[in-house]
Coordinates of C-alpha atoms and ligand atoms in Angstrom, one line a residue:
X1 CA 3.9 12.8 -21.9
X2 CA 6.8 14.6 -23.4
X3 CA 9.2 16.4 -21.0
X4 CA 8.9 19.8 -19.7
X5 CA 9.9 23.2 -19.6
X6 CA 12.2 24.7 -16.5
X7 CA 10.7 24.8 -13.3
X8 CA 12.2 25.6 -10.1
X9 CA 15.8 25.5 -11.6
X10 CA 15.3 21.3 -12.5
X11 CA 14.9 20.8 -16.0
X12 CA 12.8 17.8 -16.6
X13 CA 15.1 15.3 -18.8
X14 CA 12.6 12.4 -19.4
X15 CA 8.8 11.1 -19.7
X16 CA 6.7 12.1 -17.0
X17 CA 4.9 8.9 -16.2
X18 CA 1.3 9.3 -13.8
X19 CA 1.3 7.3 -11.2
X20 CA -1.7 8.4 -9.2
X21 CA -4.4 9.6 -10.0
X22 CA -6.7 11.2 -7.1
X23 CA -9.7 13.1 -7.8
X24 CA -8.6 16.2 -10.0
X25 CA -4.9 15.6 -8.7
X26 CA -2.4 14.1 -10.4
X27 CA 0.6 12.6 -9.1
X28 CA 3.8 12.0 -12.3
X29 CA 7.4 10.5 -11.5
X30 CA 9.8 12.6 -13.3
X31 CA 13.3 12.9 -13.7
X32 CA 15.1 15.8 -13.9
X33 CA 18.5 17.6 -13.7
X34 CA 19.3 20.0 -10.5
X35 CA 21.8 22.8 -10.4
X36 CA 24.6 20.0 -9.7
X37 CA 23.7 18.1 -13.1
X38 CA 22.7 15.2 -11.0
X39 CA 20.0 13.1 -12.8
X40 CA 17.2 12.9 -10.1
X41 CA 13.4 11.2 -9.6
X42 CA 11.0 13.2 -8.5
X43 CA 7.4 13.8 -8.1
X44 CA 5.0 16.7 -9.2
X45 CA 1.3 17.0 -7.8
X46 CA -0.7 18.7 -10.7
X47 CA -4.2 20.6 -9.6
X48 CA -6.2 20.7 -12.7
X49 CA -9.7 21.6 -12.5
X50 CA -10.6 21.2 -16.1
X51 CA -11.6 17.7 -15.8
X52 CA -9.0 14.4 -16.3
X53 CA -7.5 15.9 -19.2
X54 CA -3.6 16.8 -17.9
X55 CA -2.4 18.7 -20.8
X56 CA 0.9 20.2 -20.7
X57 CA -0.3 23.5 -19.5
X58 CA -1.7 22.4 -16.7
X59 CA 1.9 20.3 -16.2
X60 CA 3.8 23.7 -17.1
X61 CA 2.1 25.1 -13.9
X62 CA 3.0 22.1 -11.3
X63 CA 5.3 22.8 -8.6
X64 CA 8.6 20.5 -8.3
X65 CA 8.7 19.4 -4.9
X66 CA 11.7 17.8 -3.1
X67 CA 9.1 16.6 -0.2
X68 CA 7.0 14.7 -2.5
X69 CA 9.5 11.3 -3.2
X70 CA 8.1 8.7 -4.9
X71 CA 6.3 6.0 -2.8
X72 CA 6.0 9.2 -0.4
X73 CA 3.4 11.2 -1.4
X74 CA -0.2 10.2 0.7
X75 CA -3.6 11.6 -1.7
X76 CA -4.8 15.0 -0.7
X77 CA -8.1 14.0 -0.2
X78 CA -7.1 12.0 2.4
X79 CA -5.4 14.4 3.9
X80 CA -8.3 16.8 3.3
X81 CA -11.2 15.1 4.9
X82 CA -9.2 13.9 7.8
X83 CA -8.1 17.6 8.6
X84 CA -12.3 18.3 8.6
X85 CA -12.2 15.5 11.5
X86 CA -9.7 16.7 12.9
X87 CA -11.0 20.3 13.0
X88 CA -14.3 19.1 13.5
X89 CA -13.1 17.2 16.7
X90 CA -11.9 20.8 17.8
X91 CA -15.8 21.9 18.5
X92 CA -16.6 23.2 22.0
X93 CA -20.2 22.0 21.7
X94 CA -20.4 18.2 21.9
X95 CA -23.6 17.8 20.3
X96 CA -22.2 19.0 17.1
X97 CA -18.4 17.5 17.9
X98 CA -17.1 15.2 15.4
X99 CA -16.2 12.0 17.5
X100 CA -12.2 11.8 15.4
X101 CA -10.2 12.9 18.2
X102 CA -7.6 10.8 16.8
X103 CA -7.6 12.5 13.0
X104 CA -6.3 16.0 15.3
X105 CA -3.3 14.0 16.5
X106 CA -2.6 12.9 13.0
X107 CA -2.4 16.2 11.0
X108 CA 0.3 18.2 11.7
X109 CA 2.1 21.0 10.2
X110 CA 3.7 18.7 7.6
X111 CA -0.1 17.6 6.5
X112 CA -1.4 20.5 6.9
X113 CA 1.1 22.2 4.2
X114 CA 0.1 19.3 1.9
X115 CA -3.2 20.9 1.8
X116 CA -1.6 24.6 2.7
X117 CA -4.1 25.8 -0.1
X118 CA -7.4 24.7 1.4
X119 CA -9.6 27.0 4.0
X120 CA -9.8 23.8 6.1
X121 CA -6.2 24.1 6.4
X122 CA -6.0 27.9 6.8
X123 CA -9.2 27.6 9.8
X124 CA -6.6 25.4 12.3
X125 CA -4.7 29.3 12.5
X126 CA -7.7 30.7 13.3
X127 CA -10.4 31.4 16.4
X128 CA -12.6 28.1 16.0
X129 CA -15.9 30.1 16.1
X130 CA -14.4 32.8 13.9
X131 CA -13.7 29.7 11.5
X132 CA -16.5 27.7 12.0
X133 CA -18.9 30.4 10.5
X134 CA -16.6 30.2 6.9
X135 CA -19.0 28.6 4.8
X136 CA -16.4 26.8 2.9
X137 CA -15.2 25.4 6.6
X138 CA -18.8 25.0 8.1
X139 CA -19.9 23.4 4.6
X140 CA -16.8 20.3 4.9
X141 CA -16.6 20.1 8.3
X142 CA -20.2 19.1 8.9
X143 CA -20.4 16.9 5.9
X144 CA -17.7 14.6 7.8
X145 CA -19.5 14.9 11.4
X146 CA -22.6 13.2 9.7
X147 CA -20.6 10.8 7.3
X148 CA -18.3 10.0 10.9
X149 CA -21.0 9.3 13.2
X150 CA -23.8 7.7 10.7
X151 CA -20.7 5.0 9.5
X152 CA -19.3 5.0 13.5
X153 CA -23.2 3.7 14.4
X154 CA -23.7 1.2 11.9
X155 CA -20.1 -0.2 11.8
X156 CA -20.7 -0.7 15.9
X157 CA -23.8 -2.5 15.0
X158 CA -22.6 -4.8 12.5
X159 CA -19.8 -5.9 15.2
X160 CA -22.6 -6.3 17.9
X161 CA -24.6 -8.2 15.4
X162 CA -21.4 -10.4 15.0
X163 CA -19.4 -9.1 12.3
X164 CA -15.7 -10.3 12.8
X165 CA -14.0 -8.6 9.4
X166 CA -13.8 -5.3 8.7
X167 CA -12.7 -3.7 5.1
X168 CA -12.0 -0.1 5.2
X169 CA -12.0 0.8 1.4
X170 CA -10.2 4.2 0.5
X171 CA -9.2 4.2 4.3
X172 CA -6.9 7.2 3.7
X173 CA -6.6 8.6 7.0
X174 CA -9.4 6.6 8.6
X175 CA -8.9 6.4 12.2
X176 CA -11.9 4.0 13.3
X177 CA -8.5 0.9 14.3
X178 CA -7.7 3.9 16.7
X179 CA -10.1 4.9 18.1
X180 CA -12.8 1.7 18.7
X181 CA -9.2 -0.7 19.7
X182 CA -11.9 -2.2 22.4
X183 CA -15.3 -3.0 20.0
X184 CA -12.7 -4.2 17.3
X185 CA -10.1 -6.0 19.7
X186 CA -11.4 -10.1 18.0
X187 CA -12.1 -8.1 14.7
X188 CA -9.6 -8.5 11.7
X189 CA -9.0 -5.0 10.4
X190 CA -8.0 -4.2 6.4
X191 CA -7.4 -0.8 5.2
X192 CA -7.4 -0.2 1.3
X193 CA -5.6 2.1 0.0
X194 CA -3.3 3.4 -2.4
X195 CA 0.6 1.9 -1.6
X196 CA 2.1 5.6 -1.2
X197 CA -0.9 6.6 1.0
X198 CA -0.5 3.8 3.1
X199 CA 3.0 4.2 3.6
X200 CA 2.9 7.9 4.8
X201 CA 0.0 7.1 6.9
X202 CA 2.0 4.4 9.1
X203 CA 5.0 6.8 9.3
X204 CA 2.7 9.1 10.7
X205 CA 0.5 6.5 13.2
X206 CA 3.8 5.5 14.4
X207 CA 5.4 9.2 15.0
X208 CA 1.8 10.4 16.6
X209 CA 0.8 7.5 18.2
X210 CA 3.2 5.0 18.3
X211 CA 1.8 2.9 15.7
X212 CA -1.4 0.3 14.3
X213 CA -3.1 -2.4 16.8
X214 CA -1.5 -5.9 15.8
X215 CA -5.2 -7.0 14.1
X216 CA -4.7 -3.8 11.4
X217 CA -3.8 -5.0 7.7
X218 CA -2.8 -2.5 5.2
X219 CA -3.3 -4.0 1.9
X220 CA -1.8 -1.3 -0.9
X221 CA -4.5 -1.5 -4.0
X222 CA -5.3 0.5 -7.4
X223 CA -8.9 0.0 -7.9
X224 CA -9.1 0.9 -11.0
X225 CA -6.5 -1.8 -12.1
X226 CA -7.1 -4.7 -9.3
X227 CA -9.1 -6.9 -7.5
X228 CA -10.0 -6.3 -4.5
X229 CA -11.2 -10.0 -4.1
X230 CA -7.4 -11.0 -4.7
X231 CA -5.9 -8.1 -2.5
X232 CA -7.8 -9.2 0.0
X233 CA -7.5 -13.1 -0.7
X234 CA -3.4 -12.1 0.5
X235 CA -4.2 -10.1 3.5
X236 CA -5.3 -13.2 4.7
X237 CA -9.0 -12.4 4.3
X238 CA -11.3 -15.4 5.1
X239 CA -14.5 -15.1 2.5
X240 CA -16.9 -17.2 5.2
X241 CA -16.6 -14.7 8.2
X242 CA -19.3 -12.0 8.3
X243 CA -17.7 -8.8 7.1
X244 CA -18.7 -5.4 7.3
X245 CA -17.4 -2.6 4.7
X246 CA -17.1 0.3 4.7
X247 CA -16.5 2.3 1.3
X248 CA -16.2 6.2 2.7
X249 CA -15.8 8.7 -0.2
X250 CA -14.3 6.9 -2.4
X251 CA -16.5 5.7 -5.1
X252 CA -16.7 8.9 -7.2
X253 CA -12.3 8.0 -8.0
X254 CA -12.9 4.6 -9.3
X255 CA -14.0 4.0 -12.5
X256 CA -17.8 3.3 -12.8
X257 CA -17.0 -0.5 -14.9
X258 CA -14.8 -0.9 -11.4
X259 CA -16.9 0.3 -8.8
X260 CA -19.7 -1.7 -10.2
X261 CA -17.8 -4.9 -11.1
X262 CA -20.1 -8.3 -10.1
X263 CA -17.0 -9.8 -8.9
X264 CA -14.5 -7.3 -7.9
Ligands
SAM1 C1 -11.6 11.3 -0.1 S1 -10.4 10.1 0.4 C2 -11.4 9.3 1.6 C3 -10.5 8.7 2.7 C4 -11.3 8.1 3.9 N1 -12.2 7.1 3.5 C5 -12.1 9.3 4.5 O1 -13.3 9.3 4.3 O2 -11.4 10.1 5.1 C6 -10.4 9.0 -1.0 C7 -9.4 7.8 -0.7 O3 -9.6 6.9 -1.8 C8 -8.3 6.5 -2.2 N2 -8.3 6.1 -3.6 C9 -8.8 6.9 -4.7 N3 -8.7 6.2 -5.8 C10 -8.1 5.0 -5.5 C11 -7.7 3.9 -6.3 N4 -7.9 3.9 -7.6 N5 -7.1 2.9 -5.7 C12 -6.9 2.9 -4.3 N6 -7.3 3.9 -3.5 C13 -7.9 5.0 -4.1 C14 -7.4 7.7 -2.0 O4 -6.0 7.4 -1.9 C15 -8.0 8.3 -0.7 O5 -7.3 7.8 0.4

């Protein structure tokens, strides 16, 4: 993509190359000139809803951001369903509380302004039972109390039944290492995930809680350009152990010939 206009007093001076793609976000490495002339890298986070088309209107309107480094930046939809934990964890009623206690000690300010445009973020300001009753907050933060405790019940089965791998795919913010340290304690742990998402997310497990049990793996993957047979192969991943998977909203980002691949 050709370069682009002024924005934010940094005029763009090269190709903007995409180097994440998440959902309708996209994520291009840039570089650009400051106010001092010095050539810089940075990274713009585009929002377009029209579909995975970026054109250069929808580029015009992205916001330069000096937080966003490359190798930096985790997905927002990470970020996103683990704040609906996290809030969800915040209910007073344990019969409807999402079990993630450990999502609400890892979104903070800094996460929540990753997502500062969302009414999931917006409802941690507010009166939980005030908030709850938004339908746009009721509506996410319900869908992830069923998807956490239906994939909570079956991965503790699996490990009962003698399962002695487990393969988060899309971990993002997955917290399940956390917060089952004793069912999991003889289980080999490996979170998927985009490289840049990883990364933020063990900056952040180490600043909230000190950082990953020793049996967690993060193995950095694209999906849609990888295998996750081979990604896995290095993580030191042994194919005769029972495994159990778990593949938590993350198949509608891969690309269906991937998703559905015999051998992935
Ligand atoms: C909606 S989030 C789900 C995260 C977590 N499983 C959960 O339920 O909270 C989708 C995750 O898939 C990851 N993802 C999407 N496309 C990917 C790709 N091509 N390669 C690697 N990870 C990808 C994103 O980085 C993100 O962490």
């Amino acid at each position: 993509m050709r370069s682009i206009a002024q924005r934010n007093s940094a005029q763009v001076t090269d190709n903007a190359e995409l180097v994440q793609r998440d959902g309708h976000h996209y994520t291009y490495r840039f570089r650009y000139q400051n106010s001092s002339t010095k050539t810089q890298v940075g990274t713009i986070l585009c929002g377009s809803s029209a579909g995975f088309h970026v054109t250069l209107k929808t580029v015009r309107q992205c916001r330069v951001s000096s937080r966003m480094e490359p190798n930096g930046f985790p997905s927002r939809t990470s970020i996103l369903t683990a704040a609906a934990r996290a809030f969800g964890s915040r209910e007073p009623d344990a019969s409807v509380r999402n079990p993630d206690w450990v999502a609400d000690r890892l979104i903070g300010p800094d996460e929540l302004a990753l997502i500062a445009d969302h009414p999931i973020s917006k409802a941690f300001d507010r009166d939980f039972q005030e908030a709850i009753h938004d339908p746009d907050v009721f509506g996410f933060a319900w869908l992830m109390l069923v998807r956490t405790r239906c994939i909570d019940e079956l991965m503790e089965r699996a490990v009962h039944n003698g399962a002695t791998q487990l393969v988060i795919l899309g971990a993002g913010f997955d917290t399940r290492a956390h917060r089952f340290t004793e069912l999991l304690k003889d289980v080999a742990v490996f979170e998927i995930d985009y490289g840049a998402t990883q990364e933020y997310k063990k900056q952040r497990v180490k600043a909230a809680l000190g950082g990953a049990p020793a049996n967690v793996a993060y193995s950095p993957i694209d999906f849609a350009r990888e295998r996750l047979g081979e990604v896995l192969r290095r993580a030191g991943f042994e194919s005769r152990r029972k495994t159990y998977y778990i593949c938590e909203g993350l198949s509608m980002y891969v690309p269906e010939e991937r998703s559905v691949a015999p051998n992935p």
